Short mmCIF file of C-alpha atoms and ligand atoms in Angstrom, two decimals:
data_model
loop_
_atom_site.label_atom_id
_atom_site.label_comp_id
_atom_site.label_asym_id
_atom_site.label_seq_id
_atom_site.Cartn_x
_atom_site.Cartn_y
_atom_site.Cartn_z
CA UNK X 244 29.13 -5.19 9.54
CA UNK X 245 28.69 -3.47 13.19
CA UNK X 246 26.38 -1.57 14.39
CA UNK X 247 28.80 1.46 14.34
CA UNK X 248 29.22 1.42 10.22
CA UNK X 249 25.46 0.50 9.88
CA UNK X 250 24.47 3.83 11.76
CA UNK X 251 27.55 5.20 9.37
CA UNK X 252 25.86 3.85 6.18
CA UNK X 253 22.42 4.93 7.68
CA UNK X 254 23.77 8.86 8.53
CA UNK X 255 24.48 9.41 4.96
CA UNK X 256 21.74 7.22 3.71
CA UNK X 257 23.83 4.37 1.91
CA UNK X 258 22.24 2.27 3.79
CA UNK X 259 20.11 -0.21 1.43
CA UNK X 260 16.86 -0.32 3.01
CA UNK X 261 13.71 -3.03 1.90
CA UNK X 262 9.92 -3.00 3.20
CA UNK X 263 8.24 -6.16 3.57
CA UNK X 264 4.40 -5.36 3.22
CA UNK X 265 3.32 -2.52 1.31
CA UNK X 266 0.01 -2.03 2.75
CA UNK X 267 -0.94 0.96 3.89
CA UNK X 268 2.02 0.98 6.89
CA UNK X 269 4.73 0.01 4.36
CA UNK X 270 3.94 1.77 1.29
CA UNK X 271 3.96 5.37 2.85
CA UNK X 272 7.13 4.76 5.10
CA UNK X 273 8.92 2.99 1.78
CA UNK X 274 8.15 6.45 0.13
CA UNK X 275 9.83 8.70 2.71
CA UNK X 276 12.38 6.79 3.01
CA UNK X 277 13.09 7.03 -1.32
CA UNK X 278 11.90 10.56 -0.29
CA UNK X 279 14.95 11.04 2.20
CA UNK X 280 17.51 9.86 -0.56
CA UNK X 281 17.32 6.10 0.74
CA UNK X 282 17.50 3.25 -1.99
CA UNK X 283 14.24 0.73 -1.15
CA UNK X 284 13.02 -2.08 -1.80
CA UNK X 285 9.46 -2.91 -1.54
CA UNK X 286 8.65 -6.42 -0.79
CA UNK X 287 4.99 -7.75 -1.67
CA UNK X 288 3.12 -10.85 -1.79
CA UNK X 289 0.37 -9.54 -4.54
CA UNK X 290 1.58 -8.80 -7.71
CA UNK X 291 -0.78 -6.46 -8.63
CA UNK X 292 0.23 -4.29 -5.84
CA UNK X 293 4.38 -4.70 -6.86
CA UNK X 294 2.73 -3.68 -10.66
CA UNK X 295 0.86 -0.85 -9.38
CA UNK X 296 3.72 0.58 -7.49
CA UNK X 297 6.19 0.05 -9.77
CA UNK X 298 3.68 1.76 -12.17
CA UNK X 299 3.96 4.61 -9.93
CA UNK X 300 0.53 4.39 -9.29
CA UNK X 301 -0.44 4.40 -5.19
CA UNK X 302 -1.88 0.97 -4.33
CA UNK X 303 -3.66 2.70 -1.30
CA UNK X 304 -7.69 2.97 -1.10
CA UNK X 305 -9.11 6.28 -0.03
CA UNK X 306 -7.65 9.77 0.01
CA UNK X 307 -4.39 10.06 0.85
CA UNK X 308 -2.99 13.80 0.58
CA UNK X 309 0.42 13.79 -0.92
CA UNK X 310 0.81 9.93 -1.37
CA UNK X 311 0.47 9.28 -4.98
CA UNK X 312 2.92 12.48 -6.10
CA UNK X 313 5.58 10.80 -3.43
CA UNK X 314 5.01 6.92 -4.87
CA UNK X 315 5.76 8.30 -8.60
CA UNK X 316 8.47 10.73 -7.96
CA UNK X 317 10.19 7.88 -6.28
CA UNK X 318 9.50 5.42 -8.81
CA UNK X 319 10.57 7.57 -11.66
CA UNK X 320 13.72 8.52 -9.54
CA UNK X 321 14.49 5.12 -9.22
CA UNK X 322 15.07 5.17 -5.29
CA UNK X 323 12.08 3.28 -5.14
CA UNK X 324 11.34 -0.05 -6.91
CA UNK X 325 8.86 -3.27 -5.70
CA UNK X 326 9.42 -7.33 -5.90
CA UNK X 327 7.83 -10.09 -4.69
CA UNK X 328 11.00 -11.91 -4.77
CA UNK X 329 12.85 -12.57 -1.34
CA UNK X 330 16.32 -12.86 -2.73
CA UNK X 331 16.30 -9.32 -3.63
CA UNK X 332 16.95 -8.69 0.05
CA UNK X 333 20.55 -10.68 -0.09
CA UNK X 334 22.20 -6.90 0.31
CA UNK X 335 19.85 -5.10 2.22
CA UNK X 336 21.19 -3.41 5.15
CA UNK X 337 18.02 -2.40 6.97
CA UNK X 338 14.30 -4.35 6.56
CA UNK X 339 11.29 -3.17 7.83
CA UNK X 340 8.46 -5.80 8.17
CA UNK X 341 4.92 -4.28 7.80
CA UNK X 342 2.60 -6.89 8.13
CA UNK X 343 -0.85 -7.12 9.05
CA UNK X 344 -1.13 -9.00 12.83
CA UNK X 345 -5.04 -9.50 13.02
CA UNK X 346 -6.79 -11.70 15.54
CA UNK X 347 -8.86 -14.97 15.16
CA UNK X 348 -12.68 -15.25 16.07
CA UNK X 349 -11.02 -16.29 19.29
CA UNK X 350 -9.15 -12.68 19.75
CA UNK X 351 -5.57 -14.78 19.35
CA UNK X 352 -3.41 -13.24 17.22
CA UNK X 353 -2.70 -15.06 13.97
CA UNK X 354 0.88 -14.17 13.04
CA UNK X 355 0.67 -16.11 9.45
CA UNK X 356 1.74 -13.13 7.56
CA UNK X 357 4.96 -12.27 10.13
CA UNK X 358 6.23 -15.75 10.28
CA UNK X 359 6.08 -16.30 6.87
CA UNK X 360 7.55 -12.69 5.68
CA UNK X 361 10.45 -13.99 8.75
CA UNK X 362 10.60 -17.38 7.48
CA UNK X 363 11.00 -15.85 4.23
CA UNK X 364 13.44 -13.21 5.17
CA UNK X 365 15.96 -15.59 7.32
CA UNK X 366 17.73 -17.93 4.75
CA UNK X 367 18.93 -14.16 2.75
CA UNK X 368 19.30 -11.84 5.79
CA UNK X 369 22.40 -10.42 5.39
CA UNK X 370 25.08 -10.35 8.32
CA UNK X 371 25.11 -6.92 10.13
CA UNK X 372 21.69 -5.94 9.15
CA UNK X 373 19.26 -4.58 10.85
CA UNK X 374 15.13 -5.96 11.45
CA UNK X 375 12.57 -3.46 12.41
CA UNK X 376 9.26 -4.83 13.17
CA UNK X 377 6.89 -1.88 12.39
CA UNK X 378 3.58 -4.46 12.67
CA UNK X 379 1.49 -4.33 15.85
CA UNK X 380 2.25 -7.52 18.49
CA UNK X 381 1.32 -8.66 21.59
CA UNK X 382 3.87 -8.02 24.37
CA UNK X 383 6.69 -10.64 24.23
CA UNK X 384 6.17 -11.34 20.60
CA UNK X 385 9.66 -10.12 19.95
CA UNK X 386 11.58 -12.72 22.49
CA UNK X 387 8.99 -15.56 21.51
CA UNK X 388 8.39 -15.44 17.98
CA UNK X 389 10.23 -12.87 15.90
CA UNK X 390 14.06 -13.69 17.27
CA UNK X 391 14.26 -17.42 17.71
CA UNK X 392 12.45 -17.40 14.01
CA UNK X 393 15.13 -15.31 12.25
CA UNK X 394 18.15 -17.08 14.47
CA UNK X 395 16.51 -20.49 13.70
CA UNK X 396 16.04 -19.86 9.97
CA UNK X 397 19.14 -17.99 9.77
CA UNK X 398 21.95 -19.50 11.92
CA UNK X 399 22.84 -16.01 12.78
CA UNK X 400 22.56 -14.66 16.49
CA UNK X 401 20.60 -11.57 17.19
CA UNK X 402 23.40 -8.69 18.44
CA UNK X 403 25.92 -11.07 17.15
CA UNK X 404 25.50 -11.40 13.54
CA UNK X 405 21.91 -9.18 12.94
CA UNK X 406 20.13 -6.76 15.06
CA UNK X 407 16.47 -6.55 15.77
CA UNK X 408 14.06 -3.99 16.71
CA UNK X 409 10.58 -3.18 16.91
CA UNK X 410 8.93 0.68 16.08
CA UNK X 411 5.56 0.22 16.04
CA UNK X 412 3.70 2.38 13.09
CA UNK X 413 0.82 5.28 14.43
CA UNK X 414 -0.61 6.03 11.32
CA UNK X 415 -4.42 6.66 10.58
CA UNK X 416 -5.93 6.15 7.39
CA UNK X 417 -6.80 9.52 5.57
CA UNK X 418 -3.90 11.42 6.80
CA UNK X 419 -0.55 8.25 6.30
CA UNK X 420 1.86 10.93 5.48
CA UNK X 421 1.13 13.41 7.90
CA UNK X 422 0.70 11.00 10.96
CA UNK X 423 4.38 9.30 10.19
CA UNK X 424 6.28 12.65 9.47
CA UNK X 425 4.66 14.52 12.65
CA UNK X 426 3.60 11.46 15.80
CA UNK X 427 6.28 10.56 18.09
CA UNK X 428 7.57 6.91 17.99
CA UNK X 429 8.47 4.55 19.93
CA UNK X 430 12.05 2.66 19.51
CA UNK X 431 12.16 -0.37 21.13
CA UNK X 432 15.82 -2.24 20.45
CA UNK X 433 16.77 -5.67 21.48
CA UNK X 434 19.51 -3.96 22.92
CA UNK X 435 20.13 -0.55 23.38
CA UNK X 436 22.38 0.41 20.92
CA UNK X 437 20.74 -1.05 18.48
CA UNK X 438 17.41 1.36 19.77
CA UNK X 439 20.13 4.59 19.09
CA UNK X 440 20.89 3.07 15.74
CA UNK X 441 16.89 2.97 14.95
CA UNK X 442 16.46 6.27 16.05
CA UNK X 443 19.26 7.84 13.45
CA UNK X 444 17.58 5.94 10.94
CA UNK X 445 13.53 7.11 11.94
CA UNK X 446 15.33 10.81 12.16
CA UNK X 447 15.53 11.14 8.62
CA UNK X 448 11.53 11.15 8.26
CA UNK X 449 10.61 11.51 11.85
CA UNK X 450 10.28 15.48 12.39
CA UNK X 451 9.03 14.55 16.69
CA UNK X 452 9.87 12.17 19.63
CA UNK X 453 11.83 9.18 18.74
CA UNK X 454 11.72 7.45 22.29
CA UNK X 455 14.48 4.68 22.89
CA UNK X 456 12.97 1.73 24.73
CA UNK X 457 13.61 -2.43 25.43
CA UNK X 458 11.54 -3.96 22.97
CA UNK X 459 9.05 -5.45 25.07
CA UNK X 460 8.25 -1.32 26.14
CA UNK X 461 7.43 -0.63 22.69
CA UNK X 462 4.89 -3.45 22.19
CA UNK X 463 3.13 -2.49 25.47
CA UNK X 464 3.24 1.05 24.67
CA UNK X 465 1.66 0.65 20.85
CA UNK X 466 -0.84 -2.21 22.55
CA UNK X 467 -1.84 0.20 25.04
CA UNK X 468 -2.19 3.14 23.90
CA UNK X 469 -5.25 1.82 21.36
CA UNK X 470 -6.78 -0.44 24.55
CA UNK X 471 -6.68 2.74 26.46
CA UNK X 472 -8.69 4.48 23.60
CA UNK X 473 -11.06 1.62 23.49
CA UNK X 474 -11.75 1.39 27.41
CA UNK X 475 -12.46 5.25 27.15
CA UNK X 476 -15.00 4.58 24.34
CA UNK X 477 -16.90 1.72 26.12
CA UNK X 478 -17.23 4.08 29.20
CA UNK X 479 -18.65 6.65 27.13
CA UNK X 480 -21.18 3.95 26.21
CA UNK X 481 -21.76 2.61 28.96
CA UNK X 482 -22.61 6.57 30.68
CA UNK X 483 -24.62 6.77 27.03
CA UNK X 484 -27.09 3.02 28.08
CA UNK X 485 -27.44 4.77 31.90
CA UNK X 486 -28.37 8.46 30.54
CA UNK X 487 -31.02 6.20 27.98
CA UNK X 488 -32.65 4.71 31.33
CA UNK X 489 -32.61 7.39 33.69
CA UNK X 490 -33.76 9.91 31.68
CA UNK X 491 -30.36 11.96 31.28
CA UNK X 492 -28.86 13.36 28.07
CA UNK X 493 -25.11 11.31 28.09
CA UNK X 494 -23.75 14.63 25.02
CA UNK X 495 -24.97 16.90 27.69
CA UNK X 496 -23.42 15.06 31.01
CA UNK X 497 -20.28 14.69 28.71
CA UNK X 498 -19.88 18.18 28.02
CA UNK X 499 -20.26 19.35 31.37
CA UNK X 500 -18.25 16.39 32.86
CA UNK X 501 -15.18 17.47 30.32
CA UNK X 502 -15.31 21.40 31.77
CA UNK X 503 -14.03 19.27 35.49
CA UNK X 504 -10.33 19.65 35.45
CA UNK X 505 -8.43 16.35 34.30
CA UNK X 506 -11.59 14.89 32.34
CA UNK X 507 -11.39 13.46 29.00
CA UNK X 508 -14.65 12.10 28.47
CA UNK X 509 -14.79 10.76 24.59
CA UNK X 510 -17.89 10.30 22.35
CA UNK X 511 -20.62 7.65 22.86
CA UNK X 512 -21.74 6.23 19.50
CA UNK X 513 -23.00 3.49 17.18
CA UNK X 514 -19.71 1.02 17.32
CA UNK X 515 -16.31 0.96 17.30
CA UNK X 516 -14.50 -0.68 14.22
CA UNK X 517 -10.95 -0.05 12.28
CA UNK X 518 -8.26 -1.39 11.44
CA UNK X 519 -6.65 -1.52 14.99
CA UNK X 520 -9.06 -0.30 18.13
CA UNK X 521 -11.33 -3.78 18.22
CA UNK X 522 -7.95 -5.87 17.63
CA UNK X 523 -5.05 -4.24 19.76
CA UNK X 524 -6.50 -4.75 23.18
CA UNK X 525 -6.93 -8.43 22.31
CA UNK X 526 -3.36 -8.62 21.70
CA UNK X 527 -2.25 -6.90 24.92
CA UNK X 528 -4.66 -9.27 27.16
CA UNK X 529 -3.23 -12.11 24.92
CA UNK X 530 0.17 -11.44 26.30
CA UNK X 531 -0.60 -12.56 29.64
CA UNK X 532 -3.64 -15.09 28.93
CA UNK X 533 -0.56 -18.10 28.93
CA UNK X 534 -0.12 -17.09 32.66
CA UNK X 535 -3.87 -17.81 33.29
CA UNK X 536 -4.80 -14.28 33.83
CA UNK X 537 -7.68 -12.42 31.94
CA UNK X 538 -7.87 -8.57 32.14
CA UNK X 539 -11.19 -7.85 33.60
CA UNK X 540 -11.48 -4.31 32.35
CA UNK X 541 -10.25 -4.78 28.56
CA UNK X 542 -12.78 -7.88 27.53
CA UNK X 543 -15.47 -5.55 29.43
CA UNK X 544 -15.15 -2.76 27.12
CA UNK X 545 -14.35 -5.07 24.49
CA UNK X 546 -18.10 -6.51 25.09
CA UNK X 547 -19.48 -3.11 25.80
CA UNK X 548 -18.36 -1.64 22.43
CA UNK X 549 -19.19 -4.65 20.69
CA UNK X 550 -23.01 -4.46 21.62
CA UNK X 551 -23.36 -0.87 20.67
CA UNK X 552 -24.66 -2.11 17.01
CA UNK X 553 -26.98 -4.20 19.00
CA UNK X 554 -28.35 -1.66 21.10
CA UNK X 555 -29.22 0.15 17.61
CA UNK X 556 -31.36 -2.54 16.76
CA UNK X 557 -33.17 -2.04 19.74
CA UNK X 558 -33.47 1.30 19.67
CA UNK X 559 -35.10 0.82 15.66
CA UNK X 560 -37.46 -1.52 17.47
CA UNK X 561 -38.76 0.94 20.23
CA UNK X 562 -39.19 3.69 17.44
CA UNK X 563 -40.90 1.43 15.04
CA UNK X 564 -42.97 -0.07 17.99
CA UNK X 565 -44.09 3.39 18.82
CA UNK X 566 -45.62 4.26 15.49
CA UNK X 567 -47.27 0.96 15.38
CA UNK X 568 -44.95 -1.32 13.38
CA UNK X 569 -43.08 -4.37 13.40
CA UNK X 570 -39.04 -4.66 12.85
CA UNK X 571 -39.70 -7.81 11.13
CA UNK X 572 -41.36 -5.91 8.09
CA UNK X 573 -39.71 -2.86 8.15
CA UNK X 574 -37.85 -1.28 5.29
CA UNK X 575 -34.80 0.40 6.56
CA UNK X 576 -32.30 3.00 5.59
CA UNK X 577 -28.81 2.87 6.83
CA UNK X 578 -27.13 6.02 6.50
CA UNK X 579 -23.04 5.21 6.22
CA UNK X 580 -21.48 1.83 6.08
CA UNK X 581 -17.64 2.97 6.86
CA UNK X 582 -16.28 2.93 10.43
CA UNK X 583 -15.13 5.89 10.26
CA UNK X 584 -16.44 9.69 9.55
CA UNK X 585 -15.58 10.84 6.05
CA UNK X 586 -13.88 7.33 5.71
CA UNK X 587 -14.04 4.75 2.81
CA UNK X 588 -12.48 2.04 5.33
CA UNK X 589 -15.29 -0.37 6.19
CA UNK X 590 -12.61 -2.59 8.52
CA UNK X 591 -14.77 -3.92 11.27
CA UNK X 592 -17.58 -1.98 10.69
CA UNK X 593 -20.32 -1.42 13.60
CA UNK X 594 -22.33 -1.19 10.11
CA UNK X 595 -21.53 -4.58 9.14
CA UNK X 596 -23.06 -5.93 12.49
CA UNK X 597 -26.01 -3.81 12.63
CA UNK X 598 -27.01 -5.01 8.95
CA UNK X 599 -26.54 -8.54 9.47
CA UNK X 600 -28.94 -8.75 12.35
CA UNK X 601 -31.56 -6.63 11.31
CA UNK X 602 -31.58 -8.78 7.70
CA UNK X 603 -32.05 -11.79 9.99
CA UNK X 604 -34.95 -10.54 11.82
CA UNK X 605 -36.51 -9.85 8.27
CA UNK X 606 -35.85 -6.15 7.96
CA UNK X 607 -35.60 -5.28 4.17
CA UNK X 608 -32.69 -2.89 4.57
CA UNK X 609 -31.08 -0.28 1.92
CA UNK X 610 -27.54 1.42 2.40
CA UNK X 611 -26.40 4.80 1.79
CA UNK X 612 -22.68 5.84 1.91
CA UNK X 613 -21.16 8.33 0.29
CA UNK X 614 -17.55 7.17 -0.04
CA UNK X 615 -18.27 3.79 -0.71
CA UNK X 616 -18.73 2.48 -4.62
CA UNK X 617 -21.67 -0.14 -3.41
CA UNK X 618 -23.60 1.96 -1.58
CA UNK X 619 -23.36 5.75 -3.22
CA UNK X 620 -25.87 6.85 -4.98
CA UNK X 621 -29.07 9.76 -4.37
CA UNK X 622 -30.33 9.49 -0.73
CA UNK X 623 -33.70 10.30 -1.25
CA UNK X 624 -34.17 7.64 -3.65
CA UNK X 625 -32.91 5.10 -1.59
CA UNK X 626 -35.03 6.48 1.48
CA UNK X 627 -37.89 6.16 -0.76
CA UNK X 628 -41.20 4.40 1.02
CA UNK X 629 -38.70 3.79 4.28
CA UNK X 630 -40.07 3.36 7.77
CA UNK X 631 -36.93 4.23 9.31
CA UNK X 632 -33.46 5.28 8.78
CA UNK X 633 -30.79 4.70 10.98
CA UNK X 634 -27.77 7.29 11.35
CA UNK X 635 -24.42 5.06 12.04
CA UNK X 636 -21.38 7.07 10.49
CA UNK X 637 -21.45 11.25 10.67
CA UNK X 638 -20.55 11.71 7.33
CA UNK X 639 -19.87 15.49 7.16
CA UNK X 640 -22.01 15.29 4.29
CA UNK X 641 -24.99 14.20 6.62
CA UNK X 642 -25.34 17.40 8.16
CA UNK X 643 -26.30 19.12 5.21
CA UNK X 644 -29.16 16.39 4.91
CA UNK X 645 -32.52 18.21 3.95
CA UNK X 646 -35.21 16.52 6.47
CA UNK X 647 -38.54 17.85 5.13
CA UNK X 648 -37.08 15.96 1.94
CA UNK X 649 -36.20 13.39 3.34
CA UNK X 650 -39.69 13.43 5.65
CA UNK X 651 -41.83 13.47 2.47
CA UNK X 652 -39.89 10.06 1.02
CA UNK X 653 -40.37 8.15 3.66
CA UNK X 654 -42.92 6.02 4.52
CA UNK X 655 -42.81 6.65 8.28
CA UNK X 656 -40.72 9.43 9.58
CA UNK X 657 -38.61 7.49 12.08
CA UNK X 658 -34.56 8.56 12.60
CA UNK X 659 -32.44 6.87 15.07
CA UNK X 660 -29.33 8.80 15.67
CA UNK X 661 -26.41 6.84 16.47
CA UNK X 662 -23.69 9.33 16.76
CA UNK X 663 -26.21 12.67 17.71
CA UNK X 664 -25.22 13.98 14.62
CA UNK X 665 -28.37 15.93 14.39
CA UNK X 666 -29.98 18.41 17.33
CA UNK X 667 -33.45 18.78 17.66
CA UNK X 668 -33.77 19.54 13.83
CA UNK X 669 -35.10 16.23 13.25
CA UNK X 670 -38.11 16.84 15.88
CA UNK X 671 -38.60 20.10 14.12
CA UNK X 672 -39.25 18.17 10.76
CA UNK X 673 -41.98 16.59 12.04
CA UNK X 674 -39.57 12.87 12.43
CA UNK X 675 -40.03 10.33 15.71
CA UNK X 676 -36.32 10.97 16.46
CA UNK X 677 -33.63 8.76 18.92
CA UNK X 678 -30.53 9.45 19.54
CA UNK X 679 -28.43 7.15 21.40
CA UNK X 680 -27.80 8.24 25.03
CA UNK X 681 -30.78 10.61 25.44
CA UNK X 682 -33.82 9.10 26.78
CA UNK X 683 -36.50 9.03 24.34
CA UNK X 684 -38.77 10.84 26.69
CA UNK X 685 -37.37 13.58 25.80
CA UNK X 686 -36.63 13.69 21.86
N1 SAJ P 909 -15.00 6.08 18.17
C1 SAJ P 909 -16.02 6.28 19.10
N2 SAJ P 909 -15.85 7.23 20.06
C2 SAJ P 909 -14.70 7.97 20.15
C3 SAJ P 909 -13.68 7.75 19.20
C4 SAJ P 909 -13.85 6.79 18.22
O1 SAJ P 909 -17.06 5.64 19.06
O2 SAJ P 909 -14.59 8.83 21.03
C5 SAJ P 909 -15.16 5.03 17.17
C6 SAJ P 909 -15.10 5.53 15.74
O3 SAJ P 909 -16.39 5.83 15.26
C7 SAJ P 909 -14.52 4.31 15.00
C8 SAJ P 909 -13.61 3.67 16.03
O4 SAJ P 909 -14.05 4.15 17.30
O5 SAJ P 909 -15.53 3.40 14.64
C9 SAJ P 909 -12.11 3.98 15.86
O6 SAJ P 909 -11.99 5.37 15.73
P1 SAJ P 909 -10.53 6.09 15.88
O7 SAJ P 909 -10.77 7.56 15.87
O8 SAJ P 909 -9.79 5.51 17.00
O9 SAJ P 909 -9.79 5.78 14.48
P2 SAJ P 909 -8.80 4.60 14.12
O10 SAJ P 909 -9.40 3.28 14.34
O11 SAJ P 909 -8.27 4.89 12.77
O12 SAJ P 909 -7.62 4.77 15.20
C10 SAJ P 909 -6.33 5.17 14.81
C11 SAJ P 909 -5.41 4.70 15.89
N3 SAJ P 909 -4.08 4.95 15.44
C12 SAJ P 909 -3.18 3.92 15.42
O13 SAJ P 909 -3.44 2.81 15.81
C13 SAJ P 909 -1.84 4.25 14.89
C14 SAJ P 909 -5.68 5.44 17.18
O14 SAJ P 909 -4.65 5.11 18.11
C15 SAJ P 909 -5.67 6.93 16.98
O15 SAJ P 909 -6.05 7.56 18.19
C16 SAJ P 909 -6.67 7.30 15.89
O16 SAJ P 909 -6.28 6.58 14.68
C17 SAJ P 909 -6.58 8.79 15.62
O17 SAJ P 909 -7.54 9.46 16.02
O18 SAJ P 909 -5.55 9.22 15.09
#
């Protein structure tokens, strides 16, 4: 088939079109596709997940506004159906591979899950289809790993016998639907009809920019747009550690430095963790590390962000120290385990870190979080007897928290702020209060 009566089957959505990963990239863009009259096919590796879809029942943690009415109308329409069986993809016209691409204690990436889903996907790729890689991957991934797998596995030549593109997914958990119908995309083709071809398929859920670029554009673009967001964060916590020593207030020099023209300054804080933020700039300094050259100013703010949790732990231990007490034998309340605000995600946590070395220095710690199963529960009861609690997530729910209550539970009235949720309300309750980036001098 050309590319001309693919983008013909595609325009009036004959096109057969299959998702391979139905995570929480895949499962959303498989619906709007069903959604926009499109026959798919989910591809997945656990069965319970192919069950639960195919039960019409989302497979996707957390709240997801809209998601689970879209997965069962599809379903019961029948435009949408899961497998875990490869062969199924014998006629599909267009694939979309929706893998996760995580990185290695090392920060390489480790591309199991792609080369296997390509491995997979060769041997029944049909002539005249069309691949669109919709994972996150390093800069060149395309020319050195995804193409000479699916010619090698398939005999077929790329804008000969298949076409191949990459379009790399911007969703955020909490708002999937919302993020793919209404962010702007990238369309990077392996050549560039094949990009035009992408974009009339992306138009029928896209409703903003669908940008046509080379392939290796796209995976810079997705790579560093998320490295630029984590550079910005480690300079807002590095301006937090100076404010802490020279007696400045970093939300106070933010909000001032944000009123000069051209400033973006974003928010200091406890850690940085998700699904994508602490893993994407490894994968754009990866694509250059074979040529012997290491970005300075991305493994910085990779090491800055990474020793926020840290500097928590020291901040506990100054607070504690003050009132007379040891970390070692402290009983400690840590309010939200997610990595995000409002979140259930607990991907890379700053949370997780923070926990794990205050446990090892003998701290007897308790967890509060409201969207998480483990660690719900009544607040004050956990606080209960506490000599500290520390604030790492700013659960909305958080700011509602009554401090002479809390005050009264606790065995010393310590609160270390990680993300200034609170003003000077905690002072006012009578609490030994921190808050990261304001020297305690003056809390
Ligand atoms: N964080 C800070 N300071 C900030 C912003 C974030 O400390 O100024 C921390 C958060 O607490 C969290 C981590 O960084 O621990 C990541 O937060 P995030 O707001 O970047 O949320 P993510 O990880 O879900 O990022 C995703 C990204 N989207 C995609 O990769 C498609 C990111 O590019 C988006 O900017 C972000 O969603 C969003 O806000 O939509």
């Amino acid at each position: 088939m050309s590319l001309a009566e693919l983008q013909r089957k595609i325009d009036n959505q004959t096109a057969r079109l299959a998702v391979i990963g139905l995570g929480y990239v895949g499962t959303p863009v498989a619906c709007e596709f069903a959604r926009a009259g499109f026959s798919v096919t989910g591809i997945e590796s656990q069965a319970e997940r192919v069950n639960s879809i195919n039960a019409g029942i989302s497979p996707i943690d957390g709240m997801e506004p809209g998601l689970q009415a879209l997965l069962s109308e599809a379903v019961q329409s029948g435009k949408l159906k899961a497998t875990q069986d490869y062969a199924d993809l014998r006629c599909q016209d267009v694939i979309l591979i929706c893998v996760e691409t995580p990185v290695d204690d090392n920060n390489i990436p480790r591309y199991i899950a792609l080369q296997n889903a390509l491995i997979d996907l060769a041997p029944v790729l049909k002539p005249g289809a069309l691949v669109i890689i919709e994972s996150t991957i390093a800069p060149g991934t395309m020319s050195r790993v995804v193409r000479p797998l699916l010619e090698q596995h398939s005999g077929l030549k790329v804008n000969q016998d298949f076409y191949l593109g990459n379009c790399p997914e911007r969703v955020m958990p909490g708002k999937l639907l919302t993020n793919l119908r209404t962010v702007s995309r990238v369309i990077g083709g392996m050549s560039p009809e094949t990009a035009e071809t992408m974009a009339a398929l992306y138009r029928h859920i896209v409703q903003a920019d669908l940008d046509p670029v080379d392939c290796i554009t796209a995976e810079l673009v997705k790579t560093v747009e998320n490295t630029y967001r984590d550079v910005q964060i480690a300079f807002a916590n590095e301006v937090a550690l100076i404010c802490e020593a020279v007696g400045g207030d970093v939300w106070r020099v933010r909000e001032l430095v944000n009123k000069s023209p051209g400033r973006q300054m974003h928010l200091p804080g406890a850690g940085v963790g998700g699904h994508c933020i602490p893993k994407d700039p490894w994968l754009l300094a990866y694509s250059v590390r074979d040529q012997g050259h290491i970005p300075q100013v991305i493994s910085a703010a990779r090491e800055v962000n990474n020793s926020m949790p840290i500097h928590m732990v020291d901040m506990v231990e100054e607070a504690l120290q003050a009132q007379g007490l040891e970390l070692r034998h402290a009983r400690l309340l840590v309010l939200g385990y997610a990595y995000l605000e409002d979140s259930d995600d607990v991907r890379n946590s700053p949370s997780e870190l923070l926990v794990k070395i205050l446990r090892a220095k003998g701290c007897m710690i308790v967890v509060h979080d409201p969207f998480i199963a483990e660690y719900k529960g009544d607040l004050l009861n956990k606080a209960q007897g506490c000599d500290a609690a520390i604030l790492m997530v700013k659960h909305q729910q958080y700011l509602s928290l009554d401090l002479a209550a809390l005050r009264s539970v606790m065995s010393t009235p310590i609160l270390v702020d990680g993300r200034a949720l609170f003003a000077n309300q905690p002072a006012a309750a009578g609490f030994t209060y921190r808050c990261l980036g304001v020297t305690s001098d003056s809390t």
